[in-house]
Amino acid sequence: MNKEGADPVSSPIEEGVIRAISKVAQGRTVLLESTFEDLGLDSLAIIEAVFEIEETFDIRVPDEEAKSIRTVREAIEGVERLVAGEGKGGS
Amino acid sequence: MSGRVRAFVTGVGVISAIGCDRESFWHSLATGKTGFSPLDPLPPDLGFSHVAAVRDFDPEKRFESRMHQTLDRNAQFALAAAGEAIRDAGIEFTPERALRTGVITGCGIGGSGTLDHSYERLYRLGKTRASPLTVPNIMPSAGASHISMVHGLKGPSFTVSSACASSAHAMGLGLNLIRSGVLDVAIVGGHEAQLNPGSLYGWDALRVVSPTVCRPFSAGRDGMTLGEGAAVLVIEREDLARSRGARIYAEFAGCGMTADAGHLTTPSVEGPVGAMRAALEDADMSIGEVDHINAHGTGTPGNDRTEAEAICQVFGERPARIQVVSTKAFHGHTIGAAGAVEAVASVLALDRQTVPVHPAGCVPDPEIGLAFVDQKPGNETLRAALSHSFAFGGLNAVLAFRRAPGKF
């Protein structure tokens, strides 16, 4: 978990996702490029992470998306899509 | 029963309002220190103000992983008590032994704190989704599962639910699984944590909770005081305990179980009498051998009167010489954990050869035909003890213990 060379966290979404995942990461440093495997998240911990993300952004992550996310970056992209999709009548 | 497999208690752990380890628990019992404290905050319109809450239990310090965040309080208590009991027994779980070691616990209600929190989110905060850990935390068997997972125990493991008798039933089943050859070692006990608003109002509605504090068998008693906690005991087959030179607290000699088949909340005399007699028969124990009873003794006027009558029926003229105490006077009513918490008190009494006395504030009730233990008895030896659990719904379990062989 070398922080050097990591992309700097820039957006509120990135920050919120990292904070949410950190809650279940048992003290491991969560980086933009971390995979859930790197973070030692098992299937239950991933579901918990998704719940924390939903709480943070007041969104609902669809089942198929919750099951397919494997990296921090995918989570961020998913949240960006969901947040952008709000108000357009779809989810 | 000659030729029957015997089982010994070789490890003890407890989390309670009067101590979060075996020695502090016993010290409180031996010195008359009770564990009652005012509810803070006090929920509005509640008919009582005191509980026996577990203090000095810091989950963050006790658990290395996220268990302090992810486990319901009752399962945290279970894990802590089991850790103490297993360390105390000094038993090593080789792969073969782990397969023949089961975890059998009692829990009356389960993760009611988790459920309460979940309902608060749903109904008060307007949230429409719950934590993914809600279900795994509500299940009453969570305590047994976590003990099994942390210690790698792979034998038959499950949780019994029979309200206030849950962990007494669990202990009886553990004993019988050892006797029948299914298990070599049984990690038995109980866990409960239900001092949350939803549960407190539920108990208040039954009008059985004391507006003061629980004073079992005492004149002027006015109800029970709700407690929380866990207790775990390591039970081993005799040859295994002896071959590894285990420290033996007591023989777990027998268990008797009956059902009243009567009223939902009013206990009968016959059901408890039947359970006491069944326990004595199962333990091959004469009434003359019993020197101490840790009674169910909830402190309600009716329960204690009925239980005293049952004791008198079984023991005839002998009750005047049996030291009958209810340790609920100290740690409150721990519901699903009560059978195990009180069994620990009985086992320690036999081990230390002294019974707890009723704390200050308890005074004899002339209507109760039992000797009222309010001062230390003389140097009489304690040969055997019963621990009573008589649950709502008329489900009764009585456990019988003998002092360790070779003691005196």
mmCIF file of N, CA and C in Angstrom, chain B residues 323-385:
data_model
loop_
_atom_site.group_PDB
_atom_site.id
_atom_site.type_symbol
_atom_site.label_atom_id
_atom_site.label_comp_id
_atom_site.label_asym_id
_atom_site.label_seq_id
_atom_site.Cartn_x
_atom_site.Cartn_y
_atom_site.Cartn_z
ATOM 1 N N GLN B 323 -29.273 -23.448 51.799
ATOM 2 C CA GLN B 323 -29.039 -22.022 51.596
ATOM 3 C C GLN B 323 -29.589 -21.624 50.225
ATOM 4 N N VAL B 324 -30.780 -21.025 50.257
ATOM 5 C CA VAL B 324 -31.449 -20.619 49.014
ATOM 6 C C VAL B 324 -31.209 -19.132 48.774
ATOM 7 N N VAL B 325 -30.610 -18.839 47.655
ATOM 8 C CA VAL B 325 -30.306 -17.452 47.299
ATOM 9 C C VAL B 325 -30.688 -17.271 45.835
ATOM 10 N N SER B 326 -31.101 -16.078 45.456
ATOM 11 C CA SER B 326 -31.202 -15.774 44.027
ATOM 12 C C SER B 326 -30.191 -14.684 43.721
ATOM 13 N N THR B 327 -29.218 -15.015 42.869
ATOM 14 C CA THR B 327 -28.186 -14.013 42.571
ATOM 15 C C THR B 327 -28.697 -12.928 41.623
ATOM 16 N N LYS B 328 -29.994 -13.032 41.224
ATOM 17 C CA LYS B 328 -30.585 -11.900 40.487
ATOM 18 C C LYS B 328 -30.587 -10.646 41.355
ATOM 19 N N ALA B 329 -30.468 -10.826 42.663
ATOM 20 C CA ALA B 329 -30.354 -9.680 43.570
ATOM 21 C C ALA B 329 -29.098 -8.869 43.289
ATOM 22 N N PHE B 330 -28.160 -9.455 42.537
ATOM 23 C CA PHE B 330 -26.901 -8.769 42.231
ATOM 24 C C PHE B 330 -26.829 -8.323 40.764
ATOM 25 N N HIS B 331 -27.030 -9.314 39.853
ATOM 26 C CA HIS B 331 -26.801 -9.040 38.427
ATOM 27 C C HIS B 331 -28.083 -8.844 37.646
ATOM 28 N N GLY B 332 -29.220 -8.787 38.344
ATOM 29 C CA GLY B 332 -30.487 -8.606 37.645
ATOM 30 C C GLY B 332 -30.857 -9.840 36.841
ATOM 31 N N HIS B 333 -31.937 -9.698 36.077
ATOM 32 C CA HIS B 333 -32.422 -10.822 35.279
ATOM 33 C C HIS B 333 -31.826 -10.716 33.881
ATOM 34 N N THR B 334 -30.904 -11.601 33.592
ATOM 35 C CA THR B 334 -30.211 -11.535 32.309
ATOM 36 C C THR B 334 -30.915 -12.387 31.233
ATOM 37 N N ILE B 335 -32.157 -12.759 31.493
ATOM 38 C CA ILE B 335 -33.043 -13.430 30.521
ATOM 39 C C ILE B 335 -32.369 -14.668 29.910
ATOM 40 N N GLY B 336 -32.043 -14.636 28.637
ATOM 41 C CA GLY B 336 -31.487 -15.830 28.004
ATOM 42 C C GLY B 336 -30.138 -16.236 28.568
ATOM 43 N N ALA B 337 -29.435 -15.319 29.179
ATOM 44 C CA ALA B 337 -28.131 -15.637 29.774
ATOM 45 C C ALA B 337 -28.265 -16.101 31.220
ATOM 46 N N ALA B 338 -29.475 -15.949 31.800
ATOM 47 C CA ALA B 338 -29.633 -16.137 33.245
ATOM 48 C C ALA B 338 -29.210 -17.528 33.711
ATOM 49 N N GLY B 339 -29.639 -18.562 33.010
ATOM 50 C CA GLY B 339 -29.322 -19.930 33.425
ATOM 51 C C GLY B 339 -27.818 -20.136 33.550
ATOM 52 N N ALA B 340 -27.060 -19.598 32.603
ATOM 53 C CA ALA B 340 -25.608 -19.796 32.607
ATOM 54 C C ALA B 340 -24.919 -18.878 33.613
ATOM 55 N N VAL B 341 -25.367 -17.617 33.685
ATOM 56 C CA VAL B 341 -24.757 -16.687 34.653
ATOM 57 C C VAL B 341 -24.942 -17.250 36.070
ATOM 58 N N GLU B 342 -26.159 -17.754 36.337
ATOM 59 C CA GLU B 342 -26.443 -18.265 37.679
ATOM 60 C C GLU B 342 -25.765 -19.615 37.924
ATOM 61 N N ALA B 343 -25.591 -20.402 36.860
ATOM 62 C CA ALA B 343 -24.839 -21.658 37.002
ATOM 63 C C ALA B 343 -23.386 -21.348 37.366
ATOM 64 N N VAL B 344 -22.843 -20.289 36.782
ATOM 65 C CA VAL B 344 -21.473 -19.896 37.136
ATOM 66 C C VAL B 344 -21.406 -19.554 38.622
ATOM 67 N N ALA B 345 -22.425 -18.838 39.116
ATOM 68 C CA ALA B 345 -22.451 -18.501 40.553
ATOM 69 C C ALA B 345 -22.484 -19.785 41.392
ATOM 70 N N SER B 346 -23.287 -20.769 40.970
ATOM 71 C CA SER B 346 -23.395 -22.023 41.727
ATOM 72 C C SER B 346 -22.085 -22.797 41.705
ATOM 73 N N VAL B 347 -21.483 -22.854 40.519
ATOM 74 C CA VAL B 347 -20.234 -23.595 40.365
ATOM 75 C C VAL B 347 -19.116 -22.938 41.189
ATOM 76 N N LEU B 348 -19.071 -21.608 41.168
ATOM 77 C CA LEU B 348 -18.057 -20.912 41.967
ATOM 78 C C LEU B 348 -18.327 -21.077 43.457
ATOM 79 N N ALA B 349 -19.615 -21.128 43.831
ATOM 80 C CA ALA B 349 -19.949 -21.345 45.247
ATOM 81 C C ALA B 349 -19.413 -22.701 45.708
ATOM 82 N N LEU B 350 -19.593 -23.741 44.873
ATOM 83 C CA LEU B 350 -19.078 -25.065 45.239
ATOM 84 C C LEU B 350 -17.558 -25.062 45.263
ATOM 85 N N ASP B 351 -16.964 -24.345 44.323
ATOM 86 C CA ASP B 351 -15.508 -24.288 44.234
ATOM 87 C C ASP B 351 -14.921 -23.547 45.435
ATOM 88 N N ARG B 352 -15.574 -22.435 45.804
ATOM 89 C CA ARG B 352 -15.038 -21.614 46.911
ATOM 90 C C ARG B 352 -15.601 -22.052 48.260
ATOM 91 N N GLN B 353 -16.591 -22.962 48.203
ATOM 92 C CA GLN B 353 -17.219 -23.476 49.426
ATOM 93 C C GLN B 353 -17.831 -22.378 50.289
ATOM 94 N N THR B 354 -18.494 -21.463 49.594
ATOM 95 C CA THR B 354 -19.249 -20.446 50.317
ATOM 96 C C THR B 354 -20.350 -19.919 49.401
ATOM 97 N N VAL B 355 -21.497 -19.576 49.974
ATOM 98 C CA VAL B 355 -22.587 -19.076 49.138
ATOM 99 C C VAL B 355 -22.666 -17.554 49.252
ATOM 100 N N PRO B 356 -23.117 -16.905 48.166
ATOM 101 C CA PRO B 356 -23.369 -15.467 48.274
ATOM 102 C C PRO B 356 -24.533 -15.252 49.249
ATOM 103 N N VAL B 357 -24.515 -14.171 49.982
ATOM 104 C CA VAL B 357 -25.651 -13.868 50.858
ATOM 105 C C VAL B 357 -26.463 -12.756 50.209
ATOM 106 N N HIS B 358 -27.751 -12.702 50.544
ATOM 107 C CA HIS B 358 -28.583 -11.645 49.979
ATOM 108 C C HIS B 358 -28.022 -10.277 50.374
ATOM 109 N N PRO B 359 -27.991 -9.343 49.448
ATOM 110 C CA PRO B 359 -27.389 -8.043 49.752
ATOM 111 C C PRO B 359 -28.254 -7.202 50.693
ATOM 112 N N ALA B 360 -27.671 -6.154 51.191
ATOM 113 C CA ALA B 360 -28.398 -5.219 52.058
ATOM 114 C C ALA B 360 -29.639 -4.737 51.320
ATOM 115 N N GLY B 361 -30.722 -4.543 52.052
ATOM 116 C CA GLY B 361 -31.969 -4.122 51.401
ATOM 117 C C GLY B 361 -32.936 -5.286 51.277
ATOM 118 N N CYS B 362 -32.419 -6.499 51.338
ATOM 119 C CA CYS B 362 -33.283 -7.678 51.341
ATOM 120 C C CYS B 362 -33.563 -8.070 52.791
ATOM 121 N N VAL B 363 -34.837 -8.223 53.110
ATOM 122 C CA VAL B 363 -35.187 -8.630 54.479
ATOM 123 C C VAL B 363 -36.138 -9.827 54.401
ATOM 124 N N PRO B 364 -36.098 -10.702 55.396
ATOM 125 C CA PRO B 364 -36.899 -11.930 55.308
ATOM 126 C C PRO B 364 -38.395 -11.650 55.152
ATOM 127 N N ASP B 365 -39.053 -12.475 54.326
ATOM 128 C CA ASP B 365 -40.500 -12.425 54.175
ATOM 129 C C ASP B 365 -41.087 -13.589 54.963
ATOM 130 N N PRO B 366 -41.856 -13.306 55.997
ATOM 131 C CA PRO B 366 -42.384 -14.405 56.828
ATOM 132 C C PRO B 366 -43.282 -15.363 56.048
ATOM 133 N N GLU B 367 -43.799 -14.920 54.906
ATOM 134 C CA GLU B 367 -44.662 -15.812 54.121
ATOM 135 C C GLU B 367 -43.883 -16.826 53.298
ATOM 136 N N ILE B 368 -42.574 -16.630 53.195
ATOM 137 C CA ILE B 368 -41.744 -17.542 52.407
ATOM 138 C C ILE B 368 -41.146 -18.571 53.354
ATOM 139 N N GLY B 369 -41.429 -19.821 53.122
ATOM 140 C CA GLY B 369 -40.981 -20.866 54.056
ATOM 141 C C GLY B 369 -39.573 -21.350 53.810
ATOM 142 N N LEU B 370 -38.665 -20.441 53.545
ATOM 143 C CA LEU B 370 -37.280 -20.835 53.298
ATOM 144 C C LEU B 370 -36.374 -20.130 54.289
ATOM 145 N N ALA B 371 -35.209 -20.743 54.524
ATOM 146 C CA ALA B 371 -34.203 -20.042 55.315
ATOM 147 C C ALA B 371 -33.755 -18.840 54.489
ATOM 148 N N PHE B 372 -33.692 -17.691 55.095
ATOM 149 C CA PHE B 372 -33.301 -16.486 54.367
ATOM 150 C C PHE B 372 -31.817 -16.232 54.607
ATOM 151 N N VAL B 373 -31.068 -16.318 53.531
ATOM 152 C CA VAL B 373 -29.619 -16.220 53.693
ATOM 153 C C VAL B 373 -29.203 -14.753 53.685
ATOM 154 N N ASP B 374 -28.959 -14.230 54.867
ATOM 155 C CA ASP B 374 -28.520 -12.838 54.915
ATOM 156 C C ASP B 374 -27.256 -12.680 55.750
ATOM 157 N N GLN B 375 -26.666 -13.798 56.117
ATOM 158 C CA GLN B 375 -25.342 -13.715 56.721
ATOM 159 C C GLN B 375 -24.562 -14.968 56.385
ATOM 160 N N LYS B 376 -23.266 -14.837 56.432
ATOM 161 C CA LYS B 376 -22.404 -15.954 56.064
ATOM 162 C C LYS B 376 -22.674 -17.141 56.974
ATOM 163 N N PRO B 377 -22.937 -18.311 56.363
ATOM 164 C CA PRO B 377 -23.123 -19.490 57.198
ATOM 165 C C PRO B 377 -21.799 -19.928 57.807
ATOM 166 N N GLY B 378 -21.875 -20.908 58.678
ATOM 167 C CA GLY B 378 -20.659 -21.392 59.351
ATOM 168 C C GLY B 378 -19.770 -22.179 58.413
ATOM 169 N N ASN B 379 -19.066 -23.129 58.944
ATOM 170 C CA ASN B 379 -18.080 -23.838 58.138
ATOM 171 C C ASN B 379 -18.617 -25.121 57.522
ATOM 172 N N GLU B 380 -19.944 -25.202 57.381
ATOM 173 C CA GLU B 380 -20.497 -26.408 56.785
ATOM 174 C C GLU B 380 -20.013 -26.542 55.351
ATOM 175 N N THR B 381 -19.736 -27.759 54.941
ATOM 176 C CA THR B 381 -19.292 -27.931 53.560
ATOM 177 C C THR B 381 -20.496 -27.881 52.623
ATOM 178 N N LEU B 382 -20.244 -27.449 51.416
ATOM 179 C CA LEU B 382 -21.273 -27.455 50.376
ATOM 180 C C LEU B 382 -21.000 -28.654 49.485
ATOM 181 N N ARG B 383 -21.952 -29.582 49.500
ATOM 182 C CA ARG B 383 -21.725 -30.796 48.705
ATOM 183 C C ARG B 383 -22.292 -30.670 47.299
ATOM 184 N N ALA B 384 -23.517 -30.146 47.224
ATOM 185 C CA ALA B 384 -24.143 -30.053 45.902
ATOM 186 C C ALA B 384 -25.029 -28.824 45.834
ATOM 187 N N ALA B 385 -25.244 -28.350 44.622
ATOM 188 C CA ALA B 385 -26.068 -27.154 44.420
ATOM 189 C C ALA B 385 -26.977 -27.347 43.214
#
